[in-house]
Short mmCIF file of C-alpha atoms in Angstrom, two decimals:
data_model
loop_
_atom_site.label_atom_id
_atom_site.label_comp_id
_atom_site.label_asym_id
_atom_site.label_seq_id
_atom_site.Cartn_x
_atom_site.Cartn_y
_atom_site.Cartn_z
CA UNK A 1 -171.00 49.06 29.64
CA UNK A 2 -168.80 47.28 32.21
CA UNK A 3 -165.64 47.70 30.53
CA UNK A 4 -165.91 51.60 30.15
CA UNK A 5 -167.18 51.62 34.09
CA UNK A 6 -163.99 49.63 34.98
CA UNK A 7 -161.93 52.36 32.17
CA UNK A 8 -163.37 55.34 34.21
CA UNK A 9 -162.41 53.48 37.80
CA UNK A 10 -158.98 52.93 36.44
CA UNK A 11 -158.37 56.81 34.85
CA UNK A 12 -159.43 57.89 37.73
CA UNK A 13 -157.34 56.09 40.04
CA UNK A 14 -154.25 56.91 37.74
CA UNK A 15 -155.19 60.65 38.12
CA UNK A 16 -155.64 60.63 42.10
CA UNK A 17 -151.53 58.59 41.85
CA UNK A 18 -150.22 61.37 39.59
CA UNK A 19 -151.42 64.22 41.62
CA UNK A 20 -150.11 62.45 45.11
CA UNK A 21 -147.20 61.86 43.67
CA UNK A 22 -146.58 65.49 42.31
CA UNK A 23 -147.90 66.80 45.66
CA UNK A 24 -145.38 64.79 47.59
CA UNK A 25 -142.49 65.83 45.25
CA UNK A 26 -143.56 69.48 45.17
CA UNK A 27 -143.58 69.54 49.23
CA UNK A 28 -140.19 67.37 49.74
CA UNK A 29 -138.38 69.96 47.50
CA UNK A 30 -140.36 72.75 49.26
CA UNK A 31 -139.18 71.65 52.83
CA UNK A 32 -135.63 70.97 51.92
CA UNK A 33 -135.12 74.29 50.07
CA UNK A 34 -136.67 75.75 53.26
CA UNK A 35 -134.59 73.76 55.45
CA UNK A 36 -131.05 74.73 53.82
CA UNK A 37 -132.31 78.50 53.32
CA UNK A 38 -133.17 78.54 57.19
CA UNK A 39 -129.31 76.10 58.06
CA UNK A 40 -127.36 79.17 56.10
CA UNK A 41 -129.39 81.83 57.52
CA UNK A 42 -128.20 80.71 61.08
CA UNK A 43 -124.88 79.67 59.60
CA UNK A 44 -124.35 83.23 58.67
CA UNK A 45 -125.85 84.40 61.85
CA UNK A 46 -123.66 82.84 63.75
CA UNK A 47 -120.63 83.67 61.87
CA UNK A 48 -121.14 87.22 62.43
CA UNK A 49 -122.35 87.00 66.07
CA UNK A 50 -118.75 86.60 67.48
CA UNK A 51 -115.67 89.13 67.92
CA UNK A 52 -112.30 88.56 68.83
CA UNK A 53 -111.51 89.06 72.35
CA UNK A 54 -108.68 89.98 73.88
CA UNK A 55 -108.27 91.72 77.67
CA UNK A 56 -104.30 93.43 78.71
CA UNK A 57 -105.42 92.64 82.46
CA UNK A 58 -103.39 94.91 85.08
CA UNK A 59 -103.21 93.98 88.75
CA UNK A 60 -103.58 97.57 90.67
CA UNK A 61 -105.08 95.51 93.96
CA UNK A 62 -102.17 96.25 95.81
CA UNK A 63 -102.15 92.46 96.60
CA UNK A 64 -101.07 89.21 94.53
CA UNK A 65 -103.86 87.32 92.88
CA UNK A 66 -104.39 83.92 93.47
CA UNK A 67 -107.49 83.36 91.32
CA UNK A 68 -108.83 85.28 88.35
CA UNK A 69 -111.54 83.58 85.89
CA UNK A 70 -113.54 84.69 82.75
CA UNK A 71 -116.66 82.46 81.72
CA UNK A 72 -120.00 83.46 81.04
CA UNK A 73 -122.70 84.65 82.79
CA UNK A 74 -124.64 81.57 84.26
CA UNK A 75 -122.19 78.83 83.83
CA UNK A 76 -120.91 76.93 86.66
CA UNK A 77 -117.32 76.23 84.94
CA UNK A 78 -115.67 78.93 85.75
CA UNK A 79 -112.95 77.32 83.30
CA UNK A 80 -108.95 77.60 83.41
CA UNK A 81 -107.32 79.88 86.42
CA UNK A 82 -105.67 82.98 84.85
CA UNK A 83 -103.85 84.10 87.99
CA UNK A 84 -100.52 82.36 86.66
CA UNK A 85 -99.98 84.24 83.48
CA UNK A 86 -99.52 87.72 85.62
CA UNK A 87 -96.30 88.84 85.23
CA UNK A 88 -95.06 91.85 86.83
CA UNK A 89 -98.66 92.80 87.09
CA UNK A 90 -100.01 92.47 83.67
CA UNK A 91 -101.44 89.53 81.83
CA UNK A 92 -102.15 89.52 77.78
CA UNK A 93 -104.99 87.63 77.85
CA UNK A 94 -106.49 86.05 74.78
CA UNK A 95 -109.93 84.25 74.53
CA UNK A 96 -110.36 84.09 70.63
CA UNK A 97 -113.84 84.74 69.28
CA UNK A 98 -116.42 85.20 71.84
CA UNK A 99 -120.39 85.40 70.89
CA UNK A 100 -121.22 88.99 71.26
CA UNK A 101 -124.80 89.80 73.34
CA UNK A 102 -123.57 87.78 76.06
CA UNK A 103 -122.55 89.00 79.19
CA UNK A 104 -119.42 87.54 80.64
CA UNK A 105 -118.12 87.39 84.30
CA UNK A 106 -114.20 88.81 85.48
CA UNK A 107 -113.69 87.21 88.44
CA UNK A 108 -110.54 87.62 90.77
CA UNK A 109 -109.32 86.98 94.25
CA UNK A 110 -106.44 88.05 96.23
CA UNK A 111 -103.85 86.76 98.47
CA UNK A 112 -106.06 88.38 101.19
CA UNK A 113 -108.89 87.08 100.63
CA UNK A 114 -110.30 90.05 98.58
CA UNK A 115 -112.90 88.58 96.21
CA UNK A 116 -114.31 90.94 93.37
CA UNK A 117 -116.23 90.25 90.22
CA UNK A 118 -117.42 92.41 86.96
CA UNK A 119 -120.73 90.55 85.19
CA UNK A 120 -121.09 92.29 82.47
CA UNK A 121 -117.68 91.93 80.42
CA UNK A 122 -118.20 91.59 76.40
CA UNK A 123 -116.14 90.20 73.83
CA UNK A 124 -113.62 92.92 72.89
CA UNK A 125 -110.24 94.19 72.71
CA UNK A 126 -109.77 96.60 75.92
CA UNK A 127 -107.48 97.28 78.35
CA UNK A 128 -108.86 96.40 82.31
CA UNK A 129 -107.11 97.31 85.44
CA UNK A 130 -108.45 95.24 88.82
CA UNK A 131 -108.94 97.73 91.17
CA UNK A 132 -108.14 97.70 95.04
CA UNK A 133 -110.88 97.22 97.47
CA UNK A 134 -110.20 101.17 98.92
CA UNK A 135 -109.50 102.59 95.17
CA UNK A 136 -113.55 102.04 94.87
CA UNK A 137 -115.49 104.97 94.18
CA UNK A 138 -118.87 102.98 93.24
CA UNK A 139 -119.59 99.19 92.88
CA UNK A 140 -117.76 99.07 89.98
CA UNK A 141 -114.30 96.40 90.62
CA UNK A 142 -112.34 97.35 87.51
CA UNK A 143 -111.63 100.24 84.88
CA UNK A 144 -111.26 99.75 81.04
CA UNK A 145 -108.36 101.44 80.46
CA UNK A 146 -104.31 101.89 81.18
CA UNK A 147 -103.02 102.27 84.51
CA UNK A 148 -100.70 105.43 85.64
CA UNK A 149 -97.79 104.67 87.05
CA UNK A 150 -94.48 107.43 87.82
CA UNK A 151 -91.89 106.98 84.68
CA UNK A 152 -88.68 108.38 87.02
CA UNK A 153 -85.72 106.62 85.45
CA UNK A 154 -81.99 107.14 87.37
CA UNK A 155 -79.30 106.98 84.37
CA UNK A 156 -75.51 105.96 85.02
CA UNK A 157 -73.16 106.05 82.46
CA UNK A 158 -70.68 103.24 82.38
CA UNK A 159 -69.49 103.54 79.06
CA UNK A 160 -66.27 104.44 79.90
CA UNK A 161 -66.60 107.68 78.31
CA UNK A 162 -68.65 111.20 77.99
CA UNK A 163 -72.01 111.00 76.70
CA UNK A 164 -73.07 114.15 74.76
CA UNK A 165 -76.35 113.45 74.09
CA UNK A 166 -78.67 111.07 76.26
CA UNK A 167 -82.56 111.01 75.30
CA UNK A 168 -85.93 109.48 76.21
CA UNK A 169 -88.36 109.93 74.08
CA UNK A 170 -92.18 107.76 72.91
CA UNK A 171 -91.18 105.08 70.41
CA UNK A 172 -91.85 106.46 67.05
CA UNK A 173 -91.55 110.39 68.05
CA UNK A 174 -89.90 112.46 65.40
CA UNK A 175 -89.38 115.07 68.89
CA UNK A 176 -86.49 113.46 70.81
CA UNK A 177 -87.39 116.25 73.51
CA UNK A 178 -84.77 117.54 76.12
CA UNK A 179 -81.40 116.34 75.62
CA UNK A 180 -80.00 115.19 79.41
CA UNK A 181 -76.62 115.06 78.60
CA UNK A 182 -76.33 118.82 77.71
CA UNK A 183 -72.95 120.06 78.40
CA UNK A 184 -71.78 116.85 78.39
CA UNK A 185 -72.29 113.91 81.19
CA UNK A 186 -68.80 112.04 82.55
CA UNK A 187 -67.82 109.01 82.97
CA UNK A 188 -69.62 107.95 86.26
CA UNK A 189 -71.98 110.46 86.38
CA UNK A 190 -76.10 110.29 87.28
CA UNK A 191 -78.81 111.88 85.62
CA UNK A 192 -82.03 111.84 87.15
CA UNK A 193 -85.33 111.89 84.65
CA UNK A 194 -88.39 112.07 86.23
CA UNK A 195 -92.32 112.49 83.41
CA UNK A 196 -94.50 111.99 86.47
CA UNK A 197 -97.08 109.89 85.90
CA UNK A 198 -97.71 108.22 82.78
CA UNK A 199 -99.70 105.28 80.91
CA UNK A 200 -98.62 102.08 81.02
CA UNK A 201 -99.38 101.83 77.37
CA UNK A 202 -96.63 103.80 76.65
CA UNK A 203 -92.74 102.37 75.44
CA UNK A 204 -90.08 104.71 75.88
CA UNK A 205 -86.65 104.92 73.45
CA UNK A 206 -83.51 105.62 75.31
CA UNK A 207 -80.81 106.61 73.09
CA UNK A 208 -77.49 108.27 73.72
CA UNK A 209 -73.92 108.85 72.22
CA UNK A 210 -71.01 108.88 73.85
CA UNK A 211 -68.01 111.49 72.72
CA UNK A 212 -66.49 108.93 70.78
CA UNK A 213 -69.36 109.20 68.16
CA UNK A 214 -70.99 105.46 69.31
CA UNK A 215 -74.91 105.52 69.21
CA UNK A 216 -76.83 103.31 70.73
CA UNK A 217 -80.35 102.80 71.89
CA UNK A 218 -83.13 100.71 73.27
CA UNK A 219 -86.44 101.46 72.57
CA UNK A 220 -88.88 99.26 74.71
CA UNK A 221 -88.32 101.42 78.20
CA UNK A 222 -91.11 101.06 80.09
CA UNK A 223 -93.38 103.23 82.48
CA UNK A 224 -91.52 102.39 85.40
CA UNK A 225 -89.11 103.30 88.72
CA UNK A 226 -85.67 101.87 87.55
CA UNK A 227 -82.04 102.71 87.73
CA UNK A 228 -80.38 102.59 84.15
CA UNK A 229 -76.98 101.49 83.18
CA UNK A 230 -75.44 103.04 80.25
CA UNK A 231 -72.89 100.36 79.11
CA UNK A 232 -69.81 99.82 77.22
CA UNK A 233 -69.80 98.04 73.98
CA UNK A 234 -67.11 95.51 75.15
CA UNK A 235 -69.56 95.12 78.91
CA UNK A 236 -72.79 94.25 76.21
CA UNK A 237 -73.58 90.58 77.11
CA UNK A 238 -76.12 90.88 73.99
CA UNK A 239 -78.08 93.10 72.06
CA UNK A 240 -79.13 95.69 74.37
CA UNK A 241 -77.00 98.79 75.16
CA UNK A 242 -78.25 99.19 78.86
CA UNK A 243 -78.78 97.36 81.62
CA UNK A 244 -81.43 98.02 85.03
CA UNK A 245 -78.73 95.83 87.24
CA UNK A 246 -74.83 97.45 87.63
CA UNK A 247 -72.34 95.77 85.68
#
């Protein structure tokens, strides 16, 4: 009678180990099949909560900048000073991938002590001009898109020759437009060209040929004020066939 008391005890307590033991397995394989569902759920999350960012920043304050930051909203590093890569006004600025759903802050100051921000920049590609204190027609300090600026070029020809045709026309235009040199345009002589106001965004080809029969152009002409140079092939110093200083 002992011996199949102590056999019962014994089954038994071989049962309750078995069933522990399968519990424990059962939840440990649970949990980590959990855990790696939940790791590549975020992973993937997170993956496709960014977007590349990229801002063509144009100075219109009518002053120079001395400071201009982008960090977001909240932080107290305002990180790395942009003001330096301005150049004639415009900056490419490129920030990478940026979480999206967060606000970001475009902070600038000017020379005279004009301090502006925007808190509610997102990551994007976009165009932003800074906008002068007296250009304000609400609380808003910049606009997301292209400048206007005048696109009044004076032409000179120094090529030694007549130039038959002279044009300026939007890169990649199959319509060359007006042809300036119409009736022919001497040695020496000045045409002025005047498209009002235009986007910045826009490049320009300038292309003429002189009454020899030599073409020649250059097509990133900018939006801009600027006497023009028509030169010579023998006054070229490299690639490009004009020149904004005289030769």
């Amino acid at each position: 009678m002992k011996k199949r008391f102590l056999a019962m005890v014994v089954g038994m307590s071989m049962l309750a180990l078995t069933a522990c033991g399968s519990t424990a397995v059962t939840d440990s394989g649970s949990s980590a099949s959990a855990a790696a569902s939940t790791a590549g759920a975020e992973s993937s999350t997170a993956a496709a909560e960014t977007a590349e960012s990229v801002y063509e920043l144009y100075n219109r304050t009518g002053d120079d900048l001395t400071e201009v930051f982008i960090y977001e909203a909240g932080s107290s590093d305002k990180g790395e000073n942009l003001s330096d890569q301005f150049h004639g006004g415009h900056a490419h600025i490129d920030k990478g991938q940026l979480p999206t759903g967060v606000d970001f802050i475009l902070e600038f100051t000017t020379a005279g002590g004009y301090t502006a921000k925007f808190e509610t920049l997102h990551a994007e590609v976009a165009p932003i001009t800074l906008l002068a204190e007296d250009a304000l027609t609400g609380p808003t300090v910049i606009a997301f898109q292209y400048p206007v600026e005048p696109a009044q070029y004076e032409v000179h020809n120094r090529t030694g020759e007549a130039v038959t045709e002279l044009y300026i026309y939007e890169v990649g235009s199959a319509d060359k437009g007006t042809n300036f040199a119409d009736g022919g345009m001497d040695a020496d002589a000045k045409v002025d060209i005047d498209y009002g106001d235009q986007s910045v965004e826009i490049k320009y080809t300038i292309e003429y040929t002189t009454e020899s029969g030599r073409n020649a152009q250059f097509d990133t002409l900018s939006v801009e004020v600027a006497p023009i140079y028509l030169l010579s092939e023998d006054a070229m110093t490299g690639a490009s066939p004009i020149s904004f200083m005289e030769p």
